[in-house]
Short mmCIF file of C-alpha atoms in Angstrom, two decimals:
data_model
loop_
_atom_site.label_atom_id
_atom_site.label_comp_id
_atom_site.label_asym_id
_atom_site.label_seq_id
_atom_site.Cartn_x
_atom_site.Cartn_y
_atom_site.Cartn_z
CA UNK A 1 -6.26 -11.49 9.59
CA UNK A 2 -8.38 -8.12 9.23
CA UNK A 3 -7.14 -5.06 10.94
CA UNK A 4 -9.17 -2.83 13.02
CA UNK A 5 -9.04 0.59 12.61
CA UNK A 6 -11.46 3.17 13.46
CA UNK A 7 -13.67 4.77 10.45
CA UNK A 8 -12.67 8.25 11.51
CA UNK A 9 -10.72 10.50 14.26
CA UNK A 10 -11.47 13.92 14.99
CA UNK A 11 -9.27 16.30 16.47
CA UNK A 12 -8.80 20.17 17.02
CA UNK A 13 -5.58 22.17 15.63
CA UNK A 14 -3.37 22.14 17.75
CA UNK A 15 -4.42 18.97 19.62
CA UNK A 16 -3.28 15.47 19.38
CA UNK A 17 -4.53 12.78 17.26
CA UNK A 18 -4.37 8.54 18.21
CA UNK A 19 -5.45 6.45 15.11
CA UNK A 20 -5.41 2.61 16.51
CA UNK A 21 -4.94 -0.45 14.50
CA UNK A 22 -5.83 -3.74 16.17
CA UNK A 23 -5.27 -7.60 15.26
CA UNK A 24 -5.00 -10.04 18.12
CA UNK A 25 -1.12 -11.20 17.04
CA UNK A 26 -0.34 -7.31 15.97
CA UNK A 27 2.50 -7.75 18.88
CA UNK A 28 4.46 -10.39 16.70
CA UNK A 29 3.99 -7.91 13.20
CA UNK A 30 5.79 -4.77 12.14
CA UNK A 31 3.36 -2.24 11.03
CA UNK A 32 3.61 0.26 9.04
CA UNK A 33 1.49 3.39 8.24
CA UNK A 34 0.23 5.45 5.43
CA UNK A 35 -1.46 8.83 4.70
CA UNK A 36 -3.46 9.51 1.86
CA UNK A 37 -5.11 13.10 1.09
CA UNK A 38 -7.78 13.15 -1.39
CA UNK A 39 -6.20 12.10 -5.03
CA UNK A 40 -3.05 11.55 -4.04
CA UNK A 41 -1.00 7.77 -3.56
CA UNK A 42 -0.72 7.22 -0.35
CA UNK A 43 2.85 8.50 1.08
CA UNK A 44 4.59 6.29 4.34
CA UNK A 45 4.62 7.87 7.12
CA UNK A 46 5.95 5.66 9.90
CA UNK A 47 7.41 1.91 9.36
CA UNK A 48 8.71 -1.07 11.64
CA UNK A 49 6.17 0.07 13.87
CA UNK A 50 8.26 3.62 15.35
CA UNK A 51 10.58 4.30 12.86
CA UNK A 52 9.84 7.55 10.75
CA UNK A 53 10.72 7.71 7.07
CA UNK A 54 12.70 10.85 6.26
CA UNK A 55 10.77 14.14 5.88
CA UNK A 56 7.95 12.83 8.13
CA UNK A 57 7.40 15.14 11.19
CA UNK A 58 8.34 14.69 14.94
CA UNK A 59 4.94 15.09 15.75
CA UNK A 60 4.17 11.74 14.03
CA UNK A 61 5.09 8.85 16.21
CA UNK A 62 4.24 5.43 16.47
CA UNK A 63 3.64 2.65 19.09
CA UNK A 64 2.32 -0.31 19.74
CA UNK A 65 0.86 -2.44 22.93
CA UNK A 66 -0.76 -5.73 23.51
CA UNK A 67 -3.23 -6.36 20.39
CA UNK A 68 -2.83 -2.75 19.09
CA UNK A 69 -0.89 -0.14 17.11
CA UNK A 70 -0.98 3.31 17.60
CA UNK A 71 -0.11 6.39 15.08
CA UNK A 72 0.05 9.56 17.20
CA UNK A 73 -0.21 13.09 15.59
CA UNK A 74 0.70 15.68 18.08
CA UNK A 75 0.11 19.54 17.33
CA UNK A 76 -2.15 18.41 14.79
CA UNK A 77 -2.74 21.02 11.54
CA UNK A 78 -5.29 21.41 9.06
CA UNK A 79 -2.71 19.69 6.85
CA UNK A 80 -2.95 16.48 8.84
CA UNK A 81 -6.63 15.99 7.37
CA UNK A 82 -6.21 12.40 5.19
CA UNK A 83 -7.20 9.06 5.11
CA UNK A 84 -4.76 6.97 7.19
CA UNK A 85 -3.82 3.03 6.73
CA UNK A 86 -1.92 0.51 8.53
CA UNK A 87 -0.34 -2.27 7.33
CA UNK A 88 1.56 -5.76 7.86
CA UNK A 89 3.34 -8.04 5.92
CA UNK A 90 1.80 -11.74 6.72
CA UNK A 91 5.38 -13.88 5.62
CA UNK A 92 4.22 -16.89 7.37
CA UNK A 93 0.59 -16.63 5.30
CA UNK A 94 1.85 -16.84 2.25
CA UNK A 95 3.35 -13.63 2.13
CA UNK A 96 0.02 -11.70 2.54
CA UNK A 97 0.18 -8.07 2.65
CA UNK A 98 -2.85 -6.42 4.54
CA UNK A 99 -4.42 -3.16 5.38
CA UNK A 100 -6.19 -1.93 7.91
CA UNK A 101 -9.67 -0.41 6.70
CA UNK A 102 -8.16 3.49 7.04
CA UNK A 103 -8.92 6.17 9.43
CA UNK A 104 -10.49 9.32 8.28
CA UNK A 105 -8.74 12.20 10.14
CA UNK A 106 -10.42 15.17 10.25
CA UNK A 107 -9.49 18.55 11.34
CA UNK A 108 -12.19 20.59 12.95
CA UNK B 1 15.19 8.96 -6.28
CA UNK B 2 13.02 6.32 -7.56
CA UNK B 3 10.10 6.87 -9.53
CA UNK B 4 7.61 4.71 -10.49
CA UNK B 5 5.16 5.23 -13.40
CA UNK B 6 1.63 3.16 -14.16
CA UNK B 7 0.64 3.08 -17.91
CA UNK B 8 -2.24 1.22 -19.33
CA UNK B 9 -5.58 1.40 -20.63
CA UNK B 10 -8.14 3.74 -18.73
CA UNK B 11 -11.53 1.69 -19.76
CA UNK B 12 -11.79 -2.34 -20.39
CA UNK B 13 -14.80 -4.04 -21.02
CA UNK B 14 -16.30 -6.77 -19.35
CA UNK B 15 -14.51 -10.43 -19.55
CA UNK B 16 -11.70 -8.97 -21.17
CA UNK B 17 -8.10 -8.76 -19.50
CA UNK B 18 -6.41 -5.96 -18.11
CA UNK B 19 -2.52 -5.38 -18.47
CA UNK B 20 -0.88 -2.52 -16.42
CA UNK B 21 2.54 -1.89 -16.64
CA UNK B 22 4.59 -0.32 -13.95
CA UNK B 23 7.82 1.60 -15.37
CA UNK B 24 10.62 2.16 -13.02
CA UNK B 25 13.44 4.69 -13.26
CA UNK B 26 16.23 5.49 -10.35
CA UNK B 27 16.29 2.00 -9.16
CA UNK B 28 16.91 -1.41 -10.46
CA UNK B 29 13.91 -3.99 -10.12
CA UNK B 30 16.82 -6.78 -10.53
CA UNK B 31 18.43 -5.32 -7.55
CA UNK B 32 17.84 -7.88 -4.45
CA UNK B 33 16.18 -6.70 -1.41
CA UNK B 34 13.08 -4.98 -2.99
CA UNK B 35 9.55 -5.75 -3.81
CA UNK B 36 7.75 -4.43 -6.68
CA UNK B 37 4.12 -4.55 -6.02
CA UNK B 38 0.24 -3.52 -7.00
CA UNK B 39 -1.83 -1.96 -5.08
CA UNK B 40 -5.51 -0.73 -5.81
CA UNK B 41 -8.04 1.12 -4.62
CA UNK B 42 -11.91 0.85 -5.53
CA UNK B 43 -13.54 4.31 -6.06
CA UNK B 44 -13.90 5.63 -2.03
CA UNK B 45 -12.68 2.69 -0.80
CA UNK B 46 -9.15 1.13 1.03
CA UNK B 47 -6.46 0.05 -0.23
CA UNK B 48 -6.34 -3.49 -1.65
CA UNK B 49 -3.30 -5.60 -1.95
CA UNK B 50 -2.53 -7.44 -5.23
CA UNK B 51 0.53 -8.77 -5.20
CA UNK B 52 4.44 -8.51 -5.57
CA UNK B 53 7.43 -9.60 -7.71
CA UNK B 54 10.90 -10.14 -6.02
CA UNK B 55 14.01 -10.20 -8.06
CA UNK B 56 14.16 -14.07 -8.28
CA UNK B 57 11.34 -13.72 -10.51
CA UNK B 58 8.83 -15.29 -7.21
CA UNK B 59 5.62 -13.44 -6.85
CA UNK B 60 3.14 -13.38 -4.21
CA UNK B 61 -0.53 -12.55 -4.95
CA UNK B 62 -3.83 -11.92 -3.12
CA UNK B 63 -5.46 -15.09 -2.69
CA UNK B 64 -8.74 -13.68 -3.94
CA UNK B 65 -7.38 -13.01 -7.33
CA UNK B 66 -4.90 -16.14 -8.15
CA UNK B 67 -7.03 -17.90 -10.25
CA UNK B 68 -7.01 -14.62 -12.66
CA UNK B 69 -3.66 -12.64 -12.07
CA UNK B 70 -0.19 -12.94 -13.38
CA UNK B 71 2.47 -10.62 -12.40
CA UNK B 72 5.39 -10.65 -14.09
CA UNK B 73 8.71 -8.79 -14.90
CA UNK B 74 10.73 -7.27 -17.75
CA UNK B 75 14.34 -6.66 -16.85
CA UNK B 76 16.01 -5.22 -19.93
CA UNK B 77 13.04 -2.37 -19.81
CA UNK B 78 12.84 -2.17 -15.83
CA UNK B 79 9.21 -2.88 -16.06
CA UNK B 80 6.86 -5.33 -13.84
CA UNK B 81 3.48 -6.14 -15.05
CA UNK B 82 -0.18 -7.52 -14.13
CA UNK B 83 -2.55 -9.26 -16.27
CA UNK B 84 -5.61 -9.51 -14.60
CA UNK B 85 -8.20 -11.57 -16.60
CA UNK B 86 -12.52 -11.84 -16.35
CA UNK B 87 -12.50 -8.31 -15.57
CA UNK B 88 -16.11 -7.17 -13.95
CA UNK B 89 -17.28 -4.30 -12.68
CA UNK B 90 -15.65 -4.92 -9.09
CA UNK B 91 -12.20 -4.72 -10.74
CA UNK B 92 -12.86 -1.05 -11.39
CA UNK B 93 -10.82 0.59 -9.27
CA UNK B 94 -7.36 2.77 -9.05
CA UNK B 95 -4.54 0.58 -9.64
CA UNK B 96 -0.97 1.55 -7.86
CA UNK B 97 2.64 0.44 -8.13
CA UNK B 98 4.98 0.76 -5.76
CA UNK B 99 8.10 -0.53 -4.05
CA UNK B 100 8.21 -2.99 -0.95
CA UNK B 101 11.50 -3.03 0.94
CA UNK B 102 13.25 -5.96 2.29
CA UNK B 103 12.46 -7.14 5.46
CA UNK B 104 8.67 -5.77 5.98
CA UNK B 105 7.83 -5.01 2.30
CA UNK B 106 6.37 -1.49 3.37
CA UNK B 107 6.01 0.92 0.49
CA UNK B 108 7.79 3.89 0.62
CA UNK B 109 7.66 4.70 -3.01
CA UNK B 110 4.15 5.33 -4.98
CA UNK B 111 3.30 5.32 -8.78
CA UNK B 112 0.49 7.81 -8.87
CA UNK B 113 -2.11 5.35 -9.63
CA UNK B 114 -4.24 4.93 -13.08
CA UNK B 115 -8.00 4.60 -13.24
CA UNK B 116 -9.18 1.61 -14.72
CA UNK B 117 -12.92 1.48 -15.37
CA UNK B 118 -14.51 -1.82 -16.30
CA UNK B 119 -17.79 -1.33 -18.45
CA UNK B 120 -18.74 -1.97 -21.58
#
């Protein structure tokens, strides 16, 4: 039930950023993504997989094929750098709610 | 817009019981098709699922803490709770609230977390 993301991403300005999120039955989940920057709750910024929350970006998009999930940063800025986190909502496992271990994104 | 506001104690000691109390203003946590959850996060670590209360007064809860959490609500002051008991140094941690919405309980409203620190 874990998901698999990488520890960290690291991307030029300007450039784009792909911060996967893998589970073997990720295809039958919605997942949902968070950013967090350093001391501050996390904020959503993509749910039910592609959908963006209001106030999010166009260059934040998400995807998702065979056992993995994508969150795509395009034109990335130095105010991208933050921890990022997927999730899914496990109904049929007693409701579980889990995240992924979070992506450091760093701007270089 | 919905806020959401943690309150509790910042240090417990060990074996006590922690009670956190999530206070919620611009939104209703009687009002169907929401989940009102915790969150935490150990000191540079991920986030940690706790569990959730829905309206009906069901909750959900992370099977490695069952045996010492109770999550509960307060309707007349908007207010969910969690009691988490035999506190130890692992419980130490940032502790968030926030709102799940119907259908794929993601959280798109945040408390902005308290510190709890477990020592004695």
């Amino acid at each position: 039930y874990v998901l698999t993301q990488p520890p960290s991403v690291s991307v030029a300005p300007g450039e784009t950023a792909r911060i996967s999120c893998g589970r073997n039955d990720i295809g039958s989940k919605r997942v949902h993504w968070y950013q967090q920057r350093p001391g501050q709750a996390p904020v959503l910024v993509m749910f039910y997989d592609s959908d963006r929350p209001s106030g999010i970006p166009e260059r934040f998009s998400g995807s998702k094929s065979g056992d993995t999930a994508t969150l795509t940063i395009t034109r990335v800025e130095a105010g991208d750098e933050a921890d990022y986190y997927c999730q899914v909502w496990d109904v049929g496992t007693d409701h579980q709610v889990v995240f992924g271990g979070g992506t450091k994104l760093t701007v270089v | 817009q919905l806020q959401l506001q943690e309150s509790g104690p910042g240090l417990v000691k060990p074996s006590e019981t922690l009670s956190l109390t999530c206070s919620v203003s611009g939104g209703s946590i009687s009002s169907g098709g929401q989940y009102w959850n915790w969150i935490r996060q150990h000191p540079g670590k991920g986030l940690e699922w706790i569990g959730y209360l829905y309206y009906t007064g069901i909750t959900y809860v992370n099977p490695s803490l069952k045996s010492r959490l109770t999550i509960s609500g307060d309707t007349s002051q908007n207010q969910f709770s969690l009691r988490l008991n035999a506190l130890t140094a692992a419980d130490t941690a940032v502790y968030y609230c926030a709102r799940g919405q119907y259908g794929g309980n993601w959280f798109d409203s945040w408390g902005q977390g308290t510190l709890v620190t477990v020592s004695s």
